[in-house]
Coordinates of C-alpha atoms in Angstrom, one line a residue:
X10 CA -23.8 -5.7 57.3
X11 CA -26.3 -7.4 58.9
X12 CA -26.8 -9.7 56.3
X13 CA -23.1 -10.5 56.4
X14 CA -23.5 -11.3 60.2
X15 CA -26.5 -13.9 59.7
X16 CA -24.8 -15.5 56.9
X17 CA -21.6 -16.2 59.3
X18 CA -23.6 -18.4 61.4
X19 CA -25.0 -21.8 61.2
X20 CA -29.4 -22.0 61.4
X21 CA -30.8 -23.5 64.3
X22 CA -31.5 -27.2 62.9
X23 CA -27.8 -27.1 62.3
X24 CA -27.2 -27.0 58.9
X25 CA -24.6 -25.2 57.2
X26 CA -26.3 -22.0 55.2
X27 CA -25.6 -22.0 51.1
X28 CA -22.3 -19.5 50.8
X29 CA -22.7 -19.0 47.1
X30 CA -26.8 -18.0 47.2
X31 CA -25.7 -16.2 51.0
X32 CA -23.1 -14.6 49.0
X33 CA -25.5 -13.4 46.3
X34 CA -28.1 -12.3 48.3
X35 CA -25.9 -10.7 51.1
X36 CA -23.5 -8.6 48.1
X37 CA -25.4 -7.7 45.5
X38 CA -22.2 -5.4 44.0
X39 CA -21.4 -7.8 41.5
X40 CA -25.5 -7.5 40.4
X41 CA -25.0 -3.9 40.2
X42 CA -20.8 -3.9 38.3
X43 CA -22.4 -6.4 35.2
X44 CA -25.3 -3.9 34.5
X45 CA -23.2 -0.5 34.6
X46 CA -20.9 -3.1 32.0
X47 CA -23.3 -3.7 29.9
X48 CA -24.5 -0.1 29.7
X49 CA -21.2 1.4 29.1
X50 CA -21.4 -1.2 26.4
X51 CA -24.3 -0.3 25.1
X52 CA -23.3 3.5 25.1
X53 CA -20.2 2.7 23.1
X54 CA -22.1 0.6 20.7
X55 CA -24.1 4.0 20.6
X56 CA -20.7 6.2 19.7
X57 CA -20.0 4.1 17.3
X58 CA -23.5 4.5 15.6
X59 CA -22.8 8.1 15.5
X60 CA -19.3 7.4 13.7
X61 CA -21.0 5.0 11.0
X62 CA -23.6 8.1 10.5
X63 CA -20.9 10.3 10.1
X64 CA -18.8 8.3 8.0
X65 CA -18.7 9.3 4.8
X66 CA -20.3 13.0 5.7
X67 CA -17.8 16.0 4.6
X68 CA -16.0 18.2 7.4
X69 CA -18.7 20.6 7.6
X70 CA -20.6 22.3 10.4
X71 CA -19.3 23.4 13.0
X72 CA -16.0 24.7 13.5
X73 CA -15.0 22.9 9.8
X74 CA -12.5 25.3 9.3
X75 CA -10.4 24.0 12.7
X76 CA -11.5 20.2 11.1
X77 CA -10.2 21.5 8.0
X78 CA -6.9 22.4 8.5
X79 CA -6.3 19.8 10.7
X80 CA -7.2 17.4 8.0
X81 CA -5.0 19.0 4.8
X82 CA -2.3 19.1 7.1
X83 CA -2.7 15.1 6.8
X84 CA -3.4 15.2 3.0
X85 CA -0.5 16.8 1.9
X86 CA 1.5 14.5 4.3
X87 CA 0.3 11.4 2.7
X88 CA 1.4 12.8 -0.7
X89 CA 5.0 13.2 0.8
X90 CA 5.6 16.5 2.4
X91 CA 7.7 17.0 5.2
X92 CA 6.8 16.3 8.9
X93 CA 8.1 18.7 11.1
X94 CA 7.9 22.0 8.9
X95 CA 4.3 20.3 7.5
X96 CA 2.7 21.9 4.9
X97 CA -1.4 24.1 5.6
X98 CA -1.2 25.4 2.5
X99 CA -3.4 28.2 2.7
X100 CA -1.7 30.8 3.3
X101 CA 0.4 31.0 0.4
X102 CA 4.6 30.3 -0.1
X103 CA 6.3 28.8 1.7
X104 CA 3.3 26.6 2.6
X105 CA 3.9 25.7 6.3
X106 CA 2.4 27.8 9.4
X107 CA 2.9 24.6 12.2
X108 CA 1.2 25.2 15.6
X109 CA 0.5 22.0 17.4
X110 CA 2.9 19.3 16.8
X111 CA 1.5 16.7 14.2
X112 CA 1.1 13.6 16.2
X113 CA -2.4 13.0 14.8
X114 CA -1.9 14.0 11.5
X115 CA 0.9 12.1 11.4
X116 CA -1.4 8.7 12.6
X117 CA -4.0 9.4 10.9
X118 CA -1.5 9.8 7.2
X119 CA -0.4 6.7 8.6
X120 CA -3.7 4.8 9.1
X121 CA -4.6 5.8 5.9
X122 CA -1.3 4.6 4.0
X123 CA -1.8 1.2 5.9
X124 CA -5.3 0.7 5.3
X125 CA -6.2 2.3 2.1
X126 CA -9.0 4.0 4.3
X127 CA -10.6 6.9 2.9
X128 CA -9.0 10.2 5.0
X129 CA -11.8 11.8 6.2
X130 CA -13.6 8.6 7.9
X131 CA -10.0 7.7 9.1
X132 CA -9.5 10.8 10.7
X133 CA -12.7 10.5 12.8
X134 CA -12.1 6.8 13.8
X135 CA -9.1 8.0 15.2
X136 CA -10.8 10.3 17.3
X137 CA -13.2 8.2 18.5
X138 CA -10.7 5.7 19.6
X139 CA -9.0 8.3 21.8
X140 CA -12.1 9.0 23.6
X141 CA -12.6 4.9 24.3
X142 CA -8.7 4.6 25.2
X143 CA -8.9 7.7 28.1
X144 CA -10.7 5.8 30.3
X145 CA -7.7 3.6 30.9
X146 CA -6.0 6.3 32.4
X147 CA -8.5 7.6 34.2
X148 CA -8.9 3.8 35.6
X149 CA -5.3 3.6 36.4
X150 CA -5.5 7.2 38.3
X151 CA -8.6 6.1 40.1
X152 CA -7.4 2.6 41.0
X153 CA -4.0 4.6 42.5
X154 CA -5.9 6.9 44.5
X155 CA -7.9 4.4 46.2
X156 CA -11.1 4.4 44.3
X157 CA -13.5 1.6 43.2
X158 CA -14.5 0.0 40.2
X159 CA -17.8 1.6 40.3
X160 CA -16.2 4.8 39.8
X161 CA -14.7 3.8 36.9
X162 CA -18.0 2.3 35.6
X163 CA -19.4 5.8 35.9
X164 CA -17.0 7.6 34.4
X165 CA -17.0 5.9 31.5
X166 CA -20.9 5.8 31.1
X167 CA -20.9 9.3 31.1
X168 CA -18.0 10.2 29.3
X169 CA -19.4 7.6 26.5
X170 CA -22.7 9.4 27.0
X171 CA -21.7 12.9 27.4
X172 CA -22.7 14.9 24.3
X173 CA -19.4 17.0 23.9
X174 CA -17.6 13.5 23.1
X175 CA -20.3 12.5 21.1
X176 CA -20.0 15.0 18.5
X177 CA -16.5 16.1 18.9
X178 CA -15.0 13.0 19.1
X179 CA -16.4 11.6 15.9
X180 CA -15.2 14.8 14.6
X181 CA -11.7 15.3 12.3
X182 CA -9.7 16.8 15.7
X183 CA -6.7 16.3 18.0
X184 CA -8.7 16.9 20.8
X185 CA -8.8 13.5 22.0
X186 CA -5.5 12.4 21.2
X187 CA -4.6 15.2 23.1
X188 CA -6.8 14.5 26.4
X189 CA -5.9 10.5 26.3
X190 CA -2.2 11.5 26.6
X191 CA -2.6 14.4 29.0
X192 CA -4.9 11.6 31.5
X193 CA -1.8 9.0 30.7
X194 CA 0.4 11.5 32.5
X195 CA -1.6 12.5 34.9
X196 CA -2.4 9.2 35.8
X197 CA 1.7 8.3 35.6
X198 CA 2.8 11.4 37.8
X199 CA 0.0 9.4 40.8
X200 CA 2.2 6.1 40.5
X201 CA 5.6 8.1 39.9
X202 CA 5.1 9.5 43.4
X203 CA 4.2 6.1 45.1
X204 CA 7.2 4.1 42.9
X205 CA 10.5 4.2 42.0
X206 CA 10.1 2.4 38.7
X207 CA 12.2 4.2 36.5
X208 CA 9.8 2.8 33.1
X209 CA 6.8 4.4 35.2
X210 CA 9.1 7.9 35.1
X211 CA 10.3 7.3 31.3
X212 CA 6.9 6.6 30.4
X213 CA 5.2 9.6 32.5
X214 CA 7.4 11.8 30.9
X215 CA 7.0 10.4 27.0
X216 CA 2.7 11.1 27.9
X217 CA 3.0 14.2 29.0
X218 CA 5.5 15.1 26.0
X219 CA 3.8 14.1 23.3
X220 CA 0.0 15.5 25.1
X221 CA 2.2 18.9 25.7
X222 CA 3.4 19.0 21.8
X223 CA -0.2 17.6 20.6
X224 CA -2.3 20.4 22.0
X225 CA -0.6 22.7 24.9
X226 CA -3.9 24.4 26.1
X227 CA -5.1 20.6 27.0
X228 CA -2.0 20.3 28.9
X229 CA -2.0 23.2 30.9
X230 CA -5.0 21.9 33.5
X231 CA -2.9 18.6 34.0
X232 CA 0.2 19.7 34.4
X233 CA -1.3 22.0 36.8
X234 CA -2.9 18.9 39.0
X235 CA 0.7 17.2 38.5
X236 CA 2.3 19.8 40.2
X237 CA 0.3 19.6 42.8
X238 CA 0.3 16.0 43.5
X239 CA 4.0 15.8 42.9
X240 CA 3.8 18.9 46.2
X241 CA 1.6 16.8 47.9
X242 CA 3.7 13.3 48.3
X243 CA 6.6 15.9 48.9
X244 CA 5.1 17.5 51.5
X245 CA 4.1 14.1 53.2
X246 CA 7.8 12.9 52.9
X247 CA 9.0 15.9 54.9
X248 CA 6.3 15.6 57.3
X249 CA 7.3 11.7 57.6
X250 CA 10.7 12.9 57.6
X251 CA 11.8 10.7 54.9
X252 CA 14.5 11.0 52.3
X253 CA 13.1 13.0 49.3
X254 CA 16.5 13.6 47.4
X255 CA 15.5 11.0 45.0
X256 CA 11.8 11.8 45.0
X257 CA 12.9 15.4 43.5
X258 CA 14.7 13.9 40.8
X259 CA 12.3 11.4 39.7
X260 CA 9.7 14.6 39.8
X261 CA 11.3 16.7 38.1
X262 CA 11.9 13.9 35.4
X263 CA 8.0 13.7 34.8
X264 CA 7.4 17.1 35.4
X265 CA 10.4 19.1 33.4
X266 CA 11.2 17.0 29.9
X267 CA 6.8 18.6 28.7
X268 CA 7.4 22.0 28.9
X269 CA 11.1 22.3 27.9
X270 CA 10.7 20.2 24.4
X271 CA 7.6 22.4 24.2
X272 CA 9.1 25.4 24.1
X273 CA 11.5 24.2 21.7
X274 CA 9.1 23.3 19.7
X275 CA 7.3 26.5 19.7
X276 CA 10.2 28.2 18.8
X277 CA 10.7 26.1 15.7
X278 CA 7.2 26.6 14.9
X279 CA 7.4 30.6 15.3
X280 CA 10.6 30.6 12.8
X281 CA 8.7 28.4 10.3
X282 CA 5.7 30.9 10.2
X283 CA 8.2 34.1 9.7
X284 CA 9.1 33.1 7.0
X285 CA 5.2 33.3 5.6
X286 CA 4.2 37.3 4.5
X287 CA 0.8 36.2 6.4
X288 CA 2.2 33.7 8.6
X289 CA 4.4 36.2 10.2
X290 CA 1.5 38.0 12.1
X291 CA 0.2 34.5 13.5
X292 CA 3.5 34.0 16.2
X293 CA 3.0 33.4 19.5
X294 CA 4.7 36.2 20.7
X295 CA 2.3 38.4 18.7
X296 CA -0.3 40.8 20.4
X297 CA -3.1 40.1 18.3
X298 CA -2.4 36.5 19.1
X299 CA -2.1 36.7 22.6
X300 CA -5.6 38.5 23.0
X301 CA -6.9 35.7 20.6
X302 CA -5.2 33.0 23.0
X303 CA -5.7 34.5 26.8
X304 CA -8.8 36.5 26.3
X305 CA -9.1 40.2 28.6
X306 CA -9.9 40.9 32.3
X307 CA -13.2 42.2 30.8
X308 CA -14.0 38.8 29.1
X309 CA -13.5 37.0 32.3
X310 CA -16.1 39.2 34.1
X311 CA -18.6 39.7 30.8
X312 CA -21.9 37.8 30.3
X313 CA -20.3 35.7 27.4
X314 CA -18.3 34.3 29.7
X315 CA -21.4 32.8 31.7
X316 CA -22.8 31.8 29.2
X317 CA -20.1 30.0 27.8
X318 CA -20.1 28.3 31.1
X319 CA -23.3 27.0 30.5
X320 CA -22.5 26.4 27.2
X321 CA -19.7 23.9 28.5
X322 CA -21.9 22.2 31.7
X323 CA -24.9 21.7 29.2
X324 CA -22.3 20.3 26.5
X325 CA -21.3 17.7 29.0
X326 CA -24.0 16.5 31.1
X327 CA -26.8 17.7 29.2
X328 CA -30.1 19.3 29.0
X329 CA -30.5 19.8 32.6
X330 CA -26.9 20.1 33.5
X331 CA -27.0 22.6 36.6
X332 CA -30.1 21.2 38.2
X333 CA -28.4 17.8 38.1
X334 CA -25.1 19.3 39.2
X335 CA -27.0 20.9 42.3
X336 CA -28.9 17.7 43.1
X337 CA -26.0 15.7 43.0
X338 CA -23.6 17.5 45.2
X339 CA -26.8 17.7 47.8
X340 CA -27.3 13.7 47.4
X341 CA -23.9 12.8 48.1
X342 CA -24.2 15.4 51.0
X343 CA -26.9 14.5 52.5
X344 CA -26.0 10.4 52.2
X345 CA -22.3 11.6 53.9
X346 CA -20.1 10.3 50.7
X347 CA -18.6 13.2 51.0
X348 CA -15.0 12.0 53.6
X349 CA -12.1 14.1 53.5
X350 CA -10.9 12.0 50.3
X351 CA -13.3 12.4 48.4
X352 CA -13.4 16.1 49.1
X353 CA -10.2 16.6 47.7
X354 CA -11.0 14.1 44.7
X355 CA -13.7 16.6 43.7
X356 CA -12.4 19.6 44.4
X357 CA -9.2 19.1 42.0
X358 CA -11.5 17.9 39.2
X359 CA -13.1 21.1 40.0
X360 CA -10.6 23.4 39.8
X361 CA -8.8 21.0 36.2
X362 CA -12.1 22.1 35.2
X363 CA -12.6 25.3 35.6
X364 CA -8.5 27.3 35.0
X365 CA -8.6 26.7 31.0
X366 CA -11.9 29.1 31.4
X367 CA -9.4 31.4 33.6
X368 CA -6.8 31.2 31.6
X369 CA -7.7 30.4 27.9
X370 CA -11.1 32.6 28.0
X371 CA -11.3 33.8 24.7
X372 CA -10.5 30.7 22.9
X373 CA -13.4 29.2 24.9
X374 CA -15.9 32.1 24.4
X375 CA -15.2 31.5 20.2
X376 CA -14.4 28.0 20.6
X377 CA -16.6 25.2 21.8
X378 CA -14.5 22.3 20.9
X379 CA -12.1 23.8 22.9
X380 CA -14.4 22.5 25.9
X381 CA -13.4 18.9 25.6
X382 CA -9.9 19.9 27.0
X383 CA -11.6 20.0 30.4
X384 CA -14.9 18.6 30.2
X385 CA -13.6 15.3 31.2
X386 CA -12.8 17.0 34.9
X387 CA -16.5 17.9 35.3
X388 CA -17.2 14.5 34.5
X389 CA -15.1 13.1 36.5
X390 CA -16.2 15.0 39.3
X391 CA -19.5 14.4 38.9
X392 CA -18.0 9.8 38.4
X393 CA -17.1 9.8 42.0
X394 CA -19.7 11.4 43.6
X395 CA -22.1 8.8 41.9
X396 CA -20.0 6.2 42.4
X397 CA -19.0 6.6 46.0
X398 CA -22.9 6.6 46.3
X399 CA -22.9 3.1 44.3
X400 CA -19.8 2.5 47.0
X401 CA -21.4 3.0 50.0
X402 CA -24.6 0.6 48.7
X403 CA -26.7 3.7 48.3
X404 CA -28.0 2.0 44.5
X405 CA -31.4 2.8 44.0
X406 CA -30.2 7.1 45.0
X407 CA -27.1 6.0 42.1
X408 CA -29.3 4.9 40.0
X409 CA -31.4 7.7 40.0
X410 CA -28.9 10.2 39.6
X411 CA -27.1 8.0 36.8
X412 CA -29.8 7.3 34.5
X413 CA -30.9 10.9 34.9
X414 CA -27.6 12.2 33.6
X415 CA -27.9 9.6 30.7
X416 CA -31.0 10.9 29.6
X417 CA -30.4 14.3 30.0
X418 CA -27.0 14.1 28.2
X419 CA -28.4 11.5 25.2
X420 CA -31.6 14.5 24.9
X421 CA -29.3 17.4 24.6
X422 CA -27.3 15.6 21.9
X423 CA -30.5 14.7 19.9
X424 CA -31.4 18.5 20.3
X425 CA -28.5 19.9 19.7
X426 CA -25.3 17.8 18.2
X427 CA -27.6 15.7 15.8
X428 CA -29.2 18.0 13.5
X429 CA -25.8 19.2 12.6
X430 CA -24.5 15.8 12.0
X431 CA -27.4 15.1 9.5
X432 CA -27.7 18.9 8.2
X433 CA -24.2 20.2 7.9
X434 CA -24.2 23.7 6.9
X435 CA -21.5 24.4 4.3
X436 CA -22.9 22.5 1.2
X437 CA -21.8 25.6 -1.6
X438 CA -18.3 25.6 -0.2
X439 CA -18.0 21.8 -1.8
X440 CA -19.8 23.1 -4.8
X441 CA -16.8 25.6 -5.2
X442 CA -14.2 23.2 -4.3
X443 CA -15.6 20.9 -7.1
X444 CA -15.7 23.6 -9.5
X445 CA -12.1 24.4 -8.5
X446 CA -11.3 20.3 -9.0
X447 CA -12.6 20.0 -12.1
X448 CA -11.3 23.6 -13.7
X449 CA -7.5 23.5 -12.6
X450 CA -4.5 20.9 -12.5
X451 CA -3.1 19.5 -9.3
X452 CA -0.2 21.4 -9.1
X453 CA -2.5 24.8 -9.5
X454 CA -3.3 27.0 -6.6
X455 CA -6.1 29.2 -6.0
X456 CA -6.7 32.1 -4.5
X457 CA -9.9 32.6 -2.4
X458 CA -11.0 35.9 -0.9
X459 CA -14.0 36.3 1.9
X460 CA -13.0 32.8 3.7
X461 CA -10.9 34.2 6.2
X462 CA -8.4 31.1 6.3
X463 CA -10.7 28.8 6.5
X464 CA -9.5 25.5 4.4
X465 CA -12.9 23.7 3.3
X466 CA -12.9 25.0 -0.5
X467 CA -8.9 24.6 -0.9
X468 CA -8.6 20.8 1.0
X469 CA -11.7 19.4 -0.9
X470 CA -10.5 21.3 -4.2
X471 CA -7.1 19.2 -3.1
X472 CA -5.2 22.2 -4.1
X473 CA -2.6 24.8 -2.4
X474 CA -4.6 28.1 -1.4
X475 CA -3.5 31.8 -1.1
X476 CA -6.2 33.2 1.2
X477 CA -6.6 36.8 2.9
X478 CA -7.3 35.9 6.3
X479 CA -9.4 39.0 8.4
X480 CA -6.0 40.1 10.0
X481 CA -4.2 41.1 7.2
X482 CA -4.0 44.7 6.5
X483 CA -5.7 46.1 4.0
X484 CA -2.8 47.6 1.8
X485 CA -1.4 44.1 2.1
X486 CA -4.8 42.6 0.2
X487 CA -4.6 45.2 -2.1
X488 CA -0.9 44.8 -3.1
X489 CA -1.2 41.1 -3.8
X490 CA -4.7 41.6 -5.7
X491 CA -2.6 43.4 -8.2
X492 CA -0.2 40.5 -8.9
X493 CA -2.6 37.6 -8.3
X494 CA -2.2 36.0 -11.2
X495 CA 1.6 35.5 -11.0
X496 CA 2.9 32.0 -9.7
X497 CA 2.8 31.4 -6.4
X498 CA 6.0 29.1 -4.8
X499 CA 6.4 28.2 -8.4
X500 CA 3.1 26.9 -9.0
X501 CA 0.8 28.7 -11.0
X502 CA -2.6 30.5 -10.0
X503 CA -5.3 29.0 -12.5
X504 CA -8.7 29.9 -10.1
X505 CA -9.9 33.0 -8.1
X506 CA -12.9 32.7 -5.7
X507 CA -14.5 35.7 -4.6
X508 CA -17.2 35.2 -1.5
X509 CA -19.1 37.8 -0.3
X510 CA -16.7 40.2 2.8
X511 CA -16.3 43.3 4.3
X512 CA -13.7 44.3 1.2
X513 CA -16.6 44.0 -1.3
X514 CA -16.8 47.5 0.2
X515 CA -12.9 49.1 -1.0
X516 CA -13.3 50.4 -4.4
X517 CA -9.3 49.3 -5.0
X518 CA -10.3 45.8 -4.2
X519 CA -13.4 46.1 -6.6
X520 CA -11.3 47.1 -9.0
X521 CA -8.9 44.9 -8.7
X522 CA -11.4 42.0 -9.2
X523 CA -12.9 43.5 -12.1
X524 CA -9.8 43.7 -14.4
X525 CA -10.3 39.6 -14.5
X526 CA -13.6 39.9 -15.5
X527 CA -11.9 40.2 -19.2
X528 CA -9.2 37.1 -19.0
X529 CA -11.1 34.8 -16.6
X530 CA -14.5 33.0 -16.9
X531 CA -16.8 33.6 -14.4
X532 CA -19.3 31.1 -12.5
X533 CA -21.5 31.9 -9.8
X534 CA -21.9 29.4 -7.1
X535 CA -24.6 29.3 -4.6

């Protein structure tokens, strides 16, 4: 400011000071906005290195069978089947066990069919592109709750940075469709309470629809945080005294259309998977998959659970994640960036962080792709703290913090993410599914035992599947074993694969194999 004050007035021989070099000199902001540019930049030029390395690399690794299934759902749909009821054929007849709606499968098909791409690379450019396209959003929500460009500029350094995206988001998932269209809404619900544009409201509502029907557990956080915004503005209305007839019925337009199609959707998708003998035990309504969804009490209060939480921080901001967290929070502290504000900025990042652990455990204790649901609070959290320090002219303590976080994120995905990416793990399961290729017809399926349900051997074999997922009981395996070589939905079973499980151990399963042993040929794989 004092700077500012000297440049106001005239010097003492009476010449009017320079206002552009008085300008430069006295706001260096502009400086500081170009070189978080051209890092952010840089950082996406760095993503999409990653994606070129992964390019033409199979879905293996970790958590191929979630990549998997996502992607034969996206095969079988370019090759015509339906949409709604779409086809995972692993499970045997009828073929379709839907869970999330198909909005990515259904673009990426799409992409494919337009482009002539290759489906796996197409799937993962998809991805990628969601991950670039949330920061709109998130610039759109920041911009409506008063916040800078800097903050923006940080968020999407470290969101380009943060290793989670990295790797998942160069990965064959929804995730990021998901988390672009959940932000959308979030961001829409912010100007839905300060407008009365009716497009803002018909646009809200579409976001949070299709973000609801594309994955529900990435929902859940922001539609929590809608709620409370949409309570908020209420709130201030009443204490304002100010009409809020209309601001109810614009809310509950944003807020109501998600959840309701949802449930219809669910529904549908329940009735679909009836119908499948296996299918039939993965509803929603079932208690096995209710503990697999929501986790226990015990879970919640277990060391797994801790360490999933470091899991998740270290995922996201690195290497050194908690010791960065801590000096952080005591920076902006102790250089007062912390206003009332920014207090509640934080602390509802915070909390959209943190409830999927609450409420989702267990599919975060097994899962940790699941993590980039809500990783994006945590770095959001952290965006504003560094960039209210970049705000308030603080630059060489936001520089610090920044390019520590860079490093320690960019060294945790070396460490960690990158061997994967150049090492997948899975290389005998595309030896089978070759085998399978090249030893059946098209229309064939096969039946694969000691895979649980995962899809690698029966998407690369490009064939429909009947697998025995862990679940199933026993008897069930058994009964089928003895008929496996009868059609299955009219198409007939011309391969068995056999992988090493816990049935290996039943002597009727055993059996059961051997009487092949005399009409089949044999080949032993890895």
């Amino acid at each position: 400011m004092q700077l500012r004050d000297l440049s106001a007035r005239d010097d003492p021989a009476g010449h009017q000071s320079d206002p552009a070099s008085l300008a430069a000199c006295a706001n260096p902001s502009g400086r500081h906005d170009f070189a978080l540019g051209v890092i952010a930049v840089a950082l996406l030029a760095a993503g999409l290195l990653v994606l070129a390395i992964r390019w033409n690399t199979p879905l293996l690794g970790m958590h191929s069978f979630r990549q998997t299934q996502t992607a034969i759902t996206s095969y079988w749909i370019i090759r015509g089947a339906r949409w709604l009821a779409y086809p995972t054929p692993v499970l045997g007849a009828p073929w379709s066990i839907p869970f999330e709606f198909p909005v990515y499968q259904l673009l990426v098909a799409g992409l494919v069919k337009l482009t002539g791409l290759p489906l796996d690379p197409a799937g993962r450019m998809v991805s990628y592109l969601f991950v670039v396209l949330t920061i709109l959003p998130a610039g759109m929500f920041a911009r409506a709750y008063g916040l800078g460009r800097k903050e923006v500029f940080v968020f999407a350094i470290l969101l380009l940075a943060s290793p989670i995206y990295l790797f998942w988001g160069t990965a064959f998932l929804m995730e990021t469709l998901a988390m672009f269209f959940c932000f959308a809404f979030l961001a829409g619900v912010e100007r839905v309470a300060r407008t009365t544009s009716q497009t803002a409201v018909l646009g809200t509502a579409i976001c949070g629809t299709i973000g609801a029907l594309g994955k529900i557990t990435t929902f859940f956080p922001f539609f929590f945080l809608a709620g409370l915004i949409l309570l908020y503005h209420l709130v201030i209305r009443c204490q304002r005294r100010e009409p809020f007839g209309r601001f109810i019925v614009r809310a509950a337009a944003v807020i109501a259309p998600p959840p309701i199609i949802f449930w219809f959707w669910n529904r549908f998708a329940d009735a679909e998977k009836l119908q499948n003998p296996i299918g039939r035990l993965m509803i929603s309504t079932n208690a096995r998959m209710l503990a697999w969804n929501f986790g226990t009490w015990g879970q919640l209060f277990s060391k797994e659970f801790l360490v999933t939480m470091l899991r998740v921080c270290t995922d996201t901001l690195g290497l050194y994640s908690v010791v960065l967290l801590a000096l952080i929070v005591f920076v902006g502290a102790y250089n007062r960036v912390f206003d009332r504000r920014i207090c509640i900025a934080v602390a509802a990042m915070l909390l959209g962080f943190l409830l999927p652990f609450i409420v989702f455990t267990n599919l975060h204790i097994v899962h940790n792709y699941y993590d980039t649901a809500n990783a994006v609070f945590l770095l959001a959290a952290v965006a504003v703290i560094i960039g209210r320090l970049f705000s308030t002219e603080y630059y060489r303590t936001a520089w610090v913090c920044l390019l520590f976080v860079i490093a320690s994120q960019l060294s945790w995905f070396r460490v960690h993410f990158m061997p994967n990416i150049l090492h997948p793990q899975g290389e005998w399961q595309m030896a089978v599914a070759q085998a399978v290729r090249s030893h059946t017809e098209p229309g064939s399926v096969v039946i694969i035992y000691g895979q649980n349900w995962s899809p690698v051997i029966p998407y690369y074999a490009e064939r429909r599947a009947l697998m025995e997922p862990d679940f199933v009981p026993r008897a069930d395996v058994i009964a089928r074993l003895h008929s496996a070589l009868t059609p299955v939905g009219d198409y007939p079973v011309e391969a068995i694969v056999r992988c090493p499980s816990p049935m290996d151990r039943d002597p009727d399963f055993v059996r059961g194999i051997s009487s092949f042993d005399a009409t089949l040929v044999k080949q032993h794989i890895g």
